[in-house]
XYZ file of C-alpha atoms in Angstrom:
270
model
C -11.375 -15.209 -77.186
C -14.839 -14.241 -78.500
C -15.533 -11.182 -80.259
C -17.808 -9.449 -78.054
C -18.101 -5.774 -77.352
C -16.437 -4.230 -74.140
C -18.275 -3.383 -71.306
C -16.545 -3.949 -67.958
C -13.768 -1.028 -68.240
C -12.314 -2.345 -71.642
C -11.397 -5.654 -69.751
C -11.987 -8.432 -72.413
C -11.660 -11.190 -69.824
C -14.254 -9.833 -67.641
C -16.414 -9.394 -70.211
C -16.055 -13.108 -71.476
C -16.908 -14.487 -67.726
C -19.661 -12.017 -67.518
C -21.358 -13.306 -70.669
C -20.673 -16.629 -70.068
C -22.173 -16.685 -66.382
C -25.067 -14.601 -68.036
C -25.855 -17.082 -70.410
C -25.117 -19.929 -67.801
C -22.760 -21.553 -70.280
C -20.116 -23.942 -68.897
C -16.874 -22.516 -68.128
C -13.489 -24.166 -67.068
C -11.548 -21.458 -65.797
C -11.948 -19.097 -68.693
C -12.495 -21.828 -71.290
C -16.255 -21.625 -72.568
C -18.061 -24.921 -73.866
C -20.357 -22.562 -76.141
C -22.632 -25.348 -77.339
C -23.640 -27.358 -73.986
C -26.919 -28.444 -74.096
C -29.526 -26.335 -71.662
C -29.911 -29.284 -69.545
C -26.579 -29.294 -68.703
C -26.126 -25.888 -68.005
C -23.813 -25.278 -64.711
C -25.289 -25.516 -61.609
C -25.052 -22.303 -59.326
C -22.700 -20.857 -61.886
C -20.197 -23.350 -61.468
C -18.859 -26.200 -63.851
C -18.842 -29.861 -62.576
C -15.804 -31.444 -63.307
C -15.427 -35.162 -62.867
C -12.114 -36.115 -61.238
C -9.914 -38.918 -62.837
C -12.659 -39.191 -65.417
C -15.066 -40.083 -62.309
C -13.231 -42.351 -60.368
C -16.295 -43.134 -58.139
C -18.488 -44.163 -61.068
C -16.079 -46.534 -63.075
C -12.153 -47.166 -63.404
C -10.353 -43.978 -62.894
C -8.616 -42.538 -66.131
C -10.847 -44.632 -68.374
C -12.719 -43.750 -71.605
C -15.927 -45.923 -70.056
C -15.736 -44.029 -66.991
C -15.383 -40.639 -68.921
C -18.390 -41.453 -70.986
C -20.408 -42.557 -68.032
C -19.543 -39.333 -66.382
C -20.661 -37.220 -69.531
C -23.850 -39.114 -69.315
C -24.258 -38.240 -65.520
C -23.981 -34.611 -66.831
C -20.490 -33.328 -65.973
C -19.544 -30.629 -67.736
C -15.887 -31.427 -67.771
C -13.348 -34.267 -66.953
C -10.122 -33.994 -65.507
C -7.514 -37.014 -66.358
C -3.731 -37.623 -65.517
C -1.321 -37.646 -68.337
C 2.177 -39.477 -68.345
C 4.766 -40.133 -71.162
C 5.851 -43.475 -71.413
C 9.305 -44.784 -72.681
C 7.766 -45.197 -76.229
C 6.592 -41.711 -76.242
C 2.910 -42.614 -75.964
C 0.790 -40.278 -73.826
C -1.574 -41.994 -71.689
C -4.205 -41.449 -69.258
C -2.782 -42.818 -65.890
C -2.231 -41.302 -62.556
C 0.534 -43.080 -60.466
C 4.303 -42.649 -61.194
C 4.796 -46.282 -60.674
C 3.132 -49.623 -61.200
C 3.392 -52.349 -58.309
C 4.895 -55.787 -59.230
C 5.919 -58.703 -57.738
C 9.509 -57.747 -57.853
C 8.580 -54.001 -56.518
C 7.309 -50.865 -58.118
C 8.263 -50.110 -61.711
C 8.476 -46.397 -62.900
C 5.601 -45.816 -65.656
C 8.080 -43.499 -67.413
C 10.228 -46.702 -67.989
C 7.367 -48.686 -69.360
C 6.091 -48.838 -73.070
C 2.468 -49.135 -73.846
C 2.336 -52.768 -74.320
C 4.317 -53.362 -70.918
C 2.024 -50.867 -68.891
C -1.087 -52.461 -70.444
C 0.055 -55.959 -69.291
C 0.785 -54.760 -65.666
C -1.890 -52.456 -65.197
C -4.955 -53.537 -67.469
C -6.342 -51.812 -70.244
C -4.845 -47.882 -70.539
C -6.206 -45.465 -72.512
C -4.263 -42.643 -74.595
C -4.648 -39.011 -75.298
C -5.668 -39.928 -78.827
C -8.446 -42.083 -77.385
C -9.431 -39.086 -75.121
C -9.482 -36.493 -78.064
C -11.480 -38.831 -80.243
C -14.112 -39.283 -77.087
C -14.158 -35.750 -76.773
C -14.552 -34.644 -80.311
C -17.816 -36.045 -79.943
C -19.176 -34.855 -76.901
C -19.857 -31.480 -75.389
C -17.555 -31.702 -72.357
C -14.602 -29.621 -71.253
C -11.002 -31.481 -70.947
C -8.965 -30.697 -68.067
C -5.277 -32.248 -68.487
C -3.439 -32.786 -65.448
C 0.279 -33.300 -66.533
C 2.023 -35.339 -64.482
C 5.592 -36.347 -66.043
C 6.258 -35.549 -69.866
C 9.091 -34.129 -71.685
C 8.934 -31.005 -73.366
C 8.749 -32.480 -76.801
C 5.421 -34.372 -75.259
C 3.890 -31.288 -73.991
C 4.380 -29.867 -77.495
C 2.729 -33.055 -78.902
C -0.053 -32.633 -76.632
C -0.787 -29.269 -77.258
C -0.735 -30.128 -81.176
C -2.819 -32.837 -80.872
C -5.528 -30.811 -78.940
C -5.276 -28.143 -81.680
C -5.685 -30.776 -84.439
C -8.694 -32.250 -82.797
C -10.367 -28.515 -82.804
C -10.533 -28.875 -78.781
C -8.394 -25.527 -78.045
C -11.694 -23.933 -76.975
C -12.421 -26.035 -74.279
C -9.240 -27.872 -73.019
C -7.009 -26.781 -69.880
C -3.374 -28.080 -69.269
C -2.997 -28.273 -65.542
C 0.069 -29.069 -63.644
C 1.921 -29.112 -60.117
C 4.925 -28.664 -62.416
C 5.557 -24.821 -62.770
C 7.753 -25.404 -65.858
C 4.617 -27.078 -67.873
C 2.756 -24.311 -66.716
C 5.038 -21.714 -68.049
C 5.470 -23.668 -71.391
C 1.524 -23.752 -71.926
C 1.374 -20.149 -71.329
C 4.259 -19.637 -73.895
C 2.748 -21.409 -76.391
C -0.555 -19.566 -76.047
C -2.936 -22.189 -77.460
C -4.563 -23.464 -74.374
C -5.238 -22.189 -71.098
C -2.830 -22.848 -68.351
C -4.018 -23.541 -64.600
C -1.148 -24.032 -61.773
C -2.325 -26.784 -59.195
C -0.480 -26.262 -55.484
C -0.858 -27.769 -52.188
C 0.690 -24.931 -49.740
C -2.461 -23.126 -48.463
C -0.034 -20.124 -47.421
C 0.581 -19.601 -51.367
C -0.533 -16.444 -52.756
C -2.790 -17.618 -55.745
C -2.729 -14.125 -57.371
C 1.159 -14.206 -57.157
C 1.491 -17.525 -58.496
C -0.649 -16.556 -61.316
C 1.157 -13.457 -61.970
C 4.584 -15.234 -61.847
C 3.529 -17.781 -64.280
C 1.048 -15.823 -66.480
C -1.727 -18.287 -66.005
C -5.299 -17.343 -65.524
C -6.580 -20.264 -63.569
C -5.545 -21.214 -60.095
C -6.173 -24.854 -58.661
C -5.638 -24.910 -54.868
C -5.282 -28.616 -53.687
C -6.273 -28.517 -50.107
C -8.001 -32.053 -50.014
C -7.398 -32.659 -46.200
C -7.907 -28.922 -45.557
C -12.057 -28.325 -45.450
C -11.485 -24.989 -43.316
C -9.676 -23.486 -46.281
C -13.010 -23.250 -47.828
C -13.772 -20.371 -46.017
C -10.430 -18.679 -45.529
C -10.185 -19.039 -49.465
C -13.579 -17.010 -50.089
C -12.735 -14.692 -47.543
C -9.072 -13.797 -48.675
C -8.734 -14.788 -52.051
C -11.979 -15.422 -54.346
C -12.724 -11.350 -54.764
C -9.482 -10.301 -55.646
C -8.850 -13.589 -58.041
C -12.505 -12.756 -59.995
C -11.396 -9.235 -59.880
C -8.427 -9.735 -61.351
C -10.109 -11.797 -64.383
C -8.786 -15.228 -62.731
C -10.523 -18.356 -62.202
C -10.482 -20.705 -59.366
C -11.119 -24.691 -59.506
C -12.035 -26.146 -56.218
C -10.152 -29.292 -54.655
C -11.306 -32.674 -55.307
C -14.369 -33.598 -52.556
C -16.753 -36.141 -52.349
C -18.682 -34.574 -49.541
C -21.498 -32.975 -50.991
C -21.740 -30.508 -48.181
C -18.417 -29.112 -48.577
C -18.973 -29.150 -52.633
C -22.265 -26.750 -51.858
C -19.798 -24.734 -49.507
C -17.244 -24.401 -52.420
C -20.278 -23.519 -54.728
C -21.457 -20.796 -52.589
C -18.075 -19.554 -52.178
C -17.568 -18.567 -55.344
C -15.144 -21.621 -57.171
C -15.787 -21.618 -60.665
C -15.273 -25.110 -60.948
C -16.198 -27.940 -58.734
C -14.089 -31.036 -58.813
C -15.309 -34.736 -57.746
C -15.116 -38.492 -58.123
C -18.717 -38.608 -58.606
C -20.444 -35.578 -60.710
C -23.932 -36.467 -59.051
C -22.919 -35.154 -55.935
C -22.105 -31.726 -57.148
C -25.011 -31.200 -59.774
């Protein structure tokens, strides 16, 4: 965390958030991208994150799409990460690839095989090279990876000098716990259950970012704002909104106090 004078009751996390919002810096949860150009400051105090790299502006999880989303003003990009049979870490969403003989698990393929079946596939290394030359945050949605591969992912982010603007998120609670225990990257817990207590989730796992995924429950914006947003921010936590391509719903999420808006086309939220 930056060395800043404590002002909010000695709570350094509250100070970091207050500093970030006062200066309109871009945050992914509690991770601050310090050198964001002024023209890409977060609209309404929210960071705008391109889901699957910006799946409405180009092929999902591809470097070409990620670069396009950055050019369009995205403050961050969300990508999905799988480990392949040859230990490659790739940007890919689905757990299976369709073939004439039926679906094949991605985890059973090596990189050449996946490329043959699915077309061009970019790797985590490609992503980090791209991000190193751009002021953009990374939200790494980890799908199926081994413990060793998760450590390699964190090591690679650290070696690229991107720990200050990368978050590892996952539905897999074990992944979140491992990232928290490692301590080098921020961790985010994704969850579907609208009855879950986000504060309890964060406390149990030790993470500081919660990411409800209520894609088909638009009414939950108002409920989340009423029941959870205040306590989340009072606890020094941050909330990522679920993916939406509805400008009205994104505006409601911004008004509700979500720290990050997630969409397949960043132009819809900027």
